[in-house]
Short mmCIF file of C-alpha atoms in Angstrom, two decimals:
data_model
loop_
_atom_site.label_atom_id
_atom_site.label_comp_id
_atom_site.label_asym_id
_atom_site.label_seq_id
_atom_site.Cartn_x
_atom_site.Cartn_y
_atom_site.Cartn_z
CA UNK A 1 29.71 166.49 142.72
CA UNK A 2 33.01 164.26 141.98
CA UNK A 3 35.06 164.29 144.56
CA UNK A 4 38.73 163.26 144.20
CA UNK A 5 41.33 163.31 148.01
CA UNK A 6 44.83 162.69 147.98
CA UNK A 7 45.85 161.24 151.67
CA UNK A 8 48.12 164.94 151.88
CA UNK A 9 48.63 168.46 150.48
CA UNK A 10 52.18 168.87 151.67
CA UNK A 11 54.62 166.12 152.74
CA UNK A 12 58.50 166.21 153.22
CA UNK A 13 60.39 162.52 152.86
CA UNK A 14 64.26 162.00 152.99
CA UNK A 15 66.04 160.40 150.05
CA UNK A 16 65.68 156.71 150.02
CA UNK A 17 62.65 156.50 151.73
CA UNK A 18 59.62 155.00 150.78
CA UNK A 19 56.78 157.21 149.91
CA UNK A 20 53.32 156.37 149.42
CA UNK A 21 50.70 159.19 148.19
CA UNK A 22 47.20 157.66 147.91
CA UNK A 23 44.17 158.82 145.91
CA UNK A 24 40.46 158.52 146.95
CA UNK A 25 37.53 158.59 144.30
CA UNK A 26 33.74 158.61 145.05
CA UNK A 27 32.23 158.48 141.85
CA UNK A 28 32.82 154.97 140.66
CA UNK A 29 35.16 156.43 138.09
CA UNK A 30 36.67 153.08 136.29
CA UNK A 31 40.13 155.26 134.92
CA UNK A 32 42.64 156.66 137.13
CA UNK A 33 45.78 158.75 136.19
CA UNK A 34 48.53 160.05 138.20
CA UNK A 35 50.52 163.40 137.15
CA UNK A 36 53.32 165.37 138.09
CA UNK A 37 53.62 169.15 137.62
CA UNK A 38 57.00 170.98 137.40
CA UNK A 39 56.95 174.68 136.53
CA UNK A 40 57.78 174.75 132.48
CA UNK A 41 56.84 171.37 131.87
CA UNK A 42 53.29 171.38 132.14
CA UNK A 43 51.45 168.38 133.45
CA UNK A 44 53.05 164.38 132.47
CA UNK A 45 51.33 161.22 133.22
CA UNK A 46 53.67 158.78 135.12
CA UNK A 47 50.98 156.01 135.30
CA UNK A 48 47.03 155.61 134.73
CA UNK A 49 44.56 152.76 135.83
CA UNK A 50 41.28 151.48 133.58
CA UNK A 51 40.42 148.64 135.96
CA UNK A 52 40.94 146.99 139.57
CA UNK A 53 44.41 145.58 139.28
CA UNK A 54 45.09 147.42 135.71
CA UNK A 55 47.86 149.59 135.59
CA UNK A 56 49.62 150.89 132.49
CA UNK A 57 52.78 153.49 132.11
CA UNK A 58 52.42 156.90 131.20
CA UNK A 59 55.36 159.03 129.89
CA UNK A 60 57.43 159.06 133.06
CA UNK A 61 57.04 155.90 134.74
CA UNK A 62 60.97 155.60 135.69
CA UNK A 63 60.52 155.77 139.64
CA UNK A 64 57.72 155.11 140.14
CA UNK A 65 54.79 152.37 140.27
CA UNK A 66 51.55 151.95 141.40
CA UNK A 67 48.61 150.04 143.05
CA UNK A 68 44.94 150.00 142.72
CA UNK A 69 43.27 146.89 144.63
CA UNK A 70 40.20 148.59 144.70
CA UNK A 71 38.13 150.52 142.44
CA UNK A 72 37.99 153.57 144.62
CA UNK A 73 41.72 154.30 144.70
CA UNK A 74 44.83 154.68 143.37
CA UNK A 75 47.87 154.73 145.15
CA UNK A 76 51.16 155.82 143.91
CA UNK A 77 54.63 154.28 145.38
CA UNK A 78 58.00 155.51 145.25
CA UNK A 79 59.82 152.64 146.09
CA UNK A 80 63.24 155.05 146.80
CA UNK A 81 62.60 159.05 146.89
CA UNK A 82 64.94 161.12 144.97
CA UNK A 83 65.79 165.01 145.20
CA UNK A 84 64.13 165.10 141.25
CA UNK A 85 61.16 163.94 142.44
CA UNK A 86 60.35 166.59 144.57
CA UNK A 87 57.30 168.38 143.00
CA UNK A 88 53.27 168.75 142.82
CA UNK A 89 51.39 165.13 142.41
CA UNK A 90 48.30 165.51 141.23
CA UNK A 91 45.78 162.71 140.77
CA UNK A 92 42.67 162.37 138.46
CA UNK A 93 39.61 160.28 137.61
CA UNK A 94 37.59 159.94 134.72
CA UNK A 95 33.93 157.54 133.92
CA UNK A 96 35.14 155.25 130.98
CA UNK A 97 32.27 155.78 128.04
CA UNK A 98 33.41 153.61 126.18
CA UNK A 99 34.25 152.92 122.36
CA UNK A 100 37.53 154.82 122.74
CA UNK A 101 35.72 158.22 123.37
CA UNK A 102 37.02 160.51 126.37
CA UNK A 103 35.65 162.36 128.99
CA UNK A 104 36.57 164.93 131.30
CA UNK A 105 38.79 164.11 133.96
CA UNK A 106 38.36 165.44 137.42
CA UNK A 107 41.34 165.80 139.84
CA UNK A 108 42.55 165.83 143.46
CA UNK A 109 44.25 168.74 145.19
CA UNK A 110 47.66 167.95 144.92
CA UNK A 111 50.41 166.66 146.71
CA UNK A 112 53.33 169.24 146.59
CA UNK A 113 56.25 166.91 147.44
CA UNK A 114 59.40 167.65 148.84
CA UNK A 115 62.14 165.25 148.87
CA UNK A 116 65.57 166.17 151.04
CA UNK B 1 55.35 160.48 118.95
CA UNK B 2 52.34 163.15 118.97
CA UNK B 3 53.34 166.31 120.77
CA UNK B 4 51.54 169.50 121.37
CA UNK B 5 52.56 173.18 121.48
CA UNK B 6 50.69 175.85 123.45
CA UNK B 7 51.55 179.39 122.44
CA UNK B 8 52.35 181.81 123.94
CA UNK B 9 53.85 180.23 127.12
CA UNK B 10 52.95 183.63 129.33
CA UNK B 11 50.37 186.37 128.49
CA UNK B 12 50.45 189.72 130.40
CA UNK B 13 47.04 191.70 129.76
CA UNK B 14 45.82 194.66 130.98
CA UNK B 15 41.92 193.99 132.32
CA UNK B 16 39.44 194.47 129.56
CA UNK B 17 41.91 193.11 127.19
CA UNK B 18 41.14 190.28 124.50
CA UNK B 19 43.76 187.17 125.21
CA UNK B 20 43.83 184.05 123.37
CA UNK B 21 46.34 181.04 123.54
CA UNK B 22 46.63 178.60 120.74
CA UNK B 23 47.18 174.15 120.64
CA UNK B 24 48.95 173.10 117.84
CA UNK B 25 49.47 169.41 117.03
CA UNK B 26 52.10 167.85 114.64
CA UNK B 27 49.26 164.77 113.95
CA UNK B 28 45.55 164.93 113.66
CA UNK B 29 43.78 164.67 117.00
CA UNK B 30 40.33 162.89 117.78
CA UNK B 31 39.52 165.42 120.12
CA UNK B 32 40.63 167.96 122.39
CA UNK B 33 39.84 169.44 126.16
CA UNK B 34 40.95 172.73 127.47
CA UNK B 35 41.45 172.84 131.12
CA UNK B 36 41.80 176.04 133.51
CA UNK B 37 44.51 175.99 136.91
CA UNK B 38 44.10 178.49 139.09
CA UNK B 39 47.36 179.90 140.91
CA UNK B 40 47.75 176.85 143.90
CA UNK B 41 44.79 175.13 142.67
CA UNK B 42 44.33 171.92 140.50
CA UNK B 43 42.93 171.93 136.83
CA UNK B 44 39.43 172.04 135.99
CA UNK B 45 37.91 171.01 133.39
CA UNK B 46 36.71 173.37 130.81
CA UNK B 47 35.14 171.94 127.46
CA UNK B 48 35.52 168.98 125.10
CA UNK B 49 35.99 169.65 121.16
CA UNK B 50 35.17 166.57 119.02
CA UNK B 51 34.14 167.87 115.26
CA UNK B 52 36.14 169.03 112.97
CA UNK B 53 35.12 173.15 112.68
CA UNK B 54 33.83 172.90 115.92
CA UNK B 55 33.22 176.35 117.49
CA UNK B 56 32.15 176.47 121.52
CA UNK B 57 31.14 179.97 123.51
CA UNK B 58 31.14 180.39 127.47
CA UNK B 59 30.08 183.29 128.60
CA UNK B 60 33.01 185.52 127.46
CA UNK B 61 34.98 182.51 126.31
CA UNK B 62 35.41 180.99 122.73
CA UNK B 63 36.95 177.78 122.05
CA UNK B 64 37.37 176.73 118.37
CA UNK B 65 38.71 173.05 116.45
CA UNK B 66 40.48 173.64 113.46
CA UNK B 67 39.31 172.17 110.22
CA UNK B 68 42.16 169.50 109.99
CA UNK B 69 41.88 168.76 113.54
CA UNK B 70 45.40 169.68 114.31
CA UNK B 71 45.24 173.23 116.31
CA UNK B 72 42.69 174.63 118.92
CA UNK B 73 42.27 178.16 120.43
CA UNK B 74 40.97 179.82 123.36
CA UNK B 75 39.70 182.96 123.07
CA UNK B 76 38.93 185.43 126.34
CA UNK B 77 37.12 188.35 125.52
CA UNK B 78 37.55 191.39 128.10
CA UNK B 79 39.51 189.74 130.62
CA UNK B 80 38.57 189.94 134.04
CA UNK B 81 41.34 189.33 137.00
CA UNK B 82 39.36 185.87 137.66
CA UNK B 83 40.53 184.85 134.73
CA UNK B 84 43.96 184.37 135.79
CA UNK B 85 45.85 181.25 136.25
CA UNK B 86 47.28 178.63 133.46
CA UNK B 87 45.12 177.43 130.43
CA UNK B 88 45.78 173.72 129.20
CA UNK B 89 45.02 171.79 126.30
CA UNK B 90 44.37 168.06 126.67
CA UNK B 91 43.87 165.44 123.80
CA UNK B 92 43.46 161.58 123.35
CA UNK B 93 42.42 158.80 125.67
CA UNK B 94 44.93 158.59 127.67
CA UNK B 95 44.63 163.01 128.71
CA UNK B 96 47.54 164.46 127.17
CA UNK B 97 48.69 167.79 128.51
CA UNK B 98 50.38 170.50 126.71
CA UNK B 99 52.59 172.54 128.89
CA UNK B 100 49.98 175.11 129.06
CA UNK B 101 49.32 179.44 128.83
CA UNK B 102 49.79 180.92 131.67
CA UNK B 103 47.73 184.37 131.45
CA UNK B 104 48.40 187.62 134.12
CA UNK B 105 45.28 190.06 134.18
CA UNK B 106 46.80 193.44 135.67
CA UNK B 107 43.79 195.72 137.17
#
């Protein structure tokens, strides 16, 4: 079975700190995405991965930025938390077939962040 | 840009009930995914819709592509309380959401 971690499941910052939520894949996956979900607005990408080193923005980027030095994972940095970012992080991988075709994407648990 | 609208945004349903939630699409889409979130859990993946017409069946699930590619449905059949939690539609390469159905089964 795909497994997908995020490094917590709850975590509280202060605003202006630095946060880092991290994201752990086992199946080789080469694409890696990174969501946040607010109640009403569904699910929005703030920044996916294809490659080692790749990194392109999603709808939301503003905030945010990421890293992926290794295959495996995918970390997500918020280089100065804000009250607005407080909310669920969720984290997904997907195999790349190829040829522009999709495939099903396979996510973490979440991160429900709280920023004071 | 391409946006997507899920109707209806909440669906209350008695158990037994039918319940189906709709993905419409201002442009033609290549494909489409329908994902299920369970209350405090993360989305899983459903099923993939690629052709044109395309009609799918799980168990007491139906998922259907329109003709021009533009709208999907999901169609429960005698809901069951596990069938709770929030039903999204996902599309292109780069997994799209829709803001999603979210669907109460009273017992």
């Amino acid at each position: 079975d795909v497994k997908v971690t995020q490094s917590s499941r709850y975590l509280v910052k202060r605003t202006g700190e630095k946060v880092f939520l991290e994201c752990v894949q086992d199946m080789d996956h080469e694409n890696m995405f990174w969501y946040r979900q607010d109640p009403g607005l569904g699910l929005r990408l703030i920044y996916f991965s294809y490659d080692v080193k790749m990194k392109e923005k999603g709808d939301i980027p503003e905030g945010y930025s990421v890293s992926r030095e290794k295959k495996e994972r995918f970390s997500l940095i918020l280089e100065s938390a804000s009250t607005n970012q407080t909310s669920m992080y969720l984290c997904a991988s997907s195999p790349n077939r190829g040829g522009g075709n999709t495939d099903t994407q396979y996510f973490g648990p979440g991160t429900r962040l709280t920023v004071l | 840009g391409q946006q997507v609208m899920q109707i209806p945004q909440y669906q209350h349903v008695q158990e037994g009930e039918d319940f189906t939630t709709y993905c419409n699409s201002s442009t033609t889409l290549s494909n489409i995914q329908w994902y299920k979130q369970r209350p405090g859990g993360h989305p899983v993946f459903l099923i993939q819709l690629v052709k044109s017409g395309e009609v799918k069946k799980q168990k007491r699930l139906t998922f259907q592509f329109g003709e021009a590619k533009k709208n999907s449905s999901l169609h429960i059949t005698a809901t069951q309380t596990t069938d709770v939690g929030t039903y999204f539609c996902a599309y292109g390469q780069n997994f799209v959401f829709g803001p999603g159905t979210r669907l109460s089964v009273l017992p």
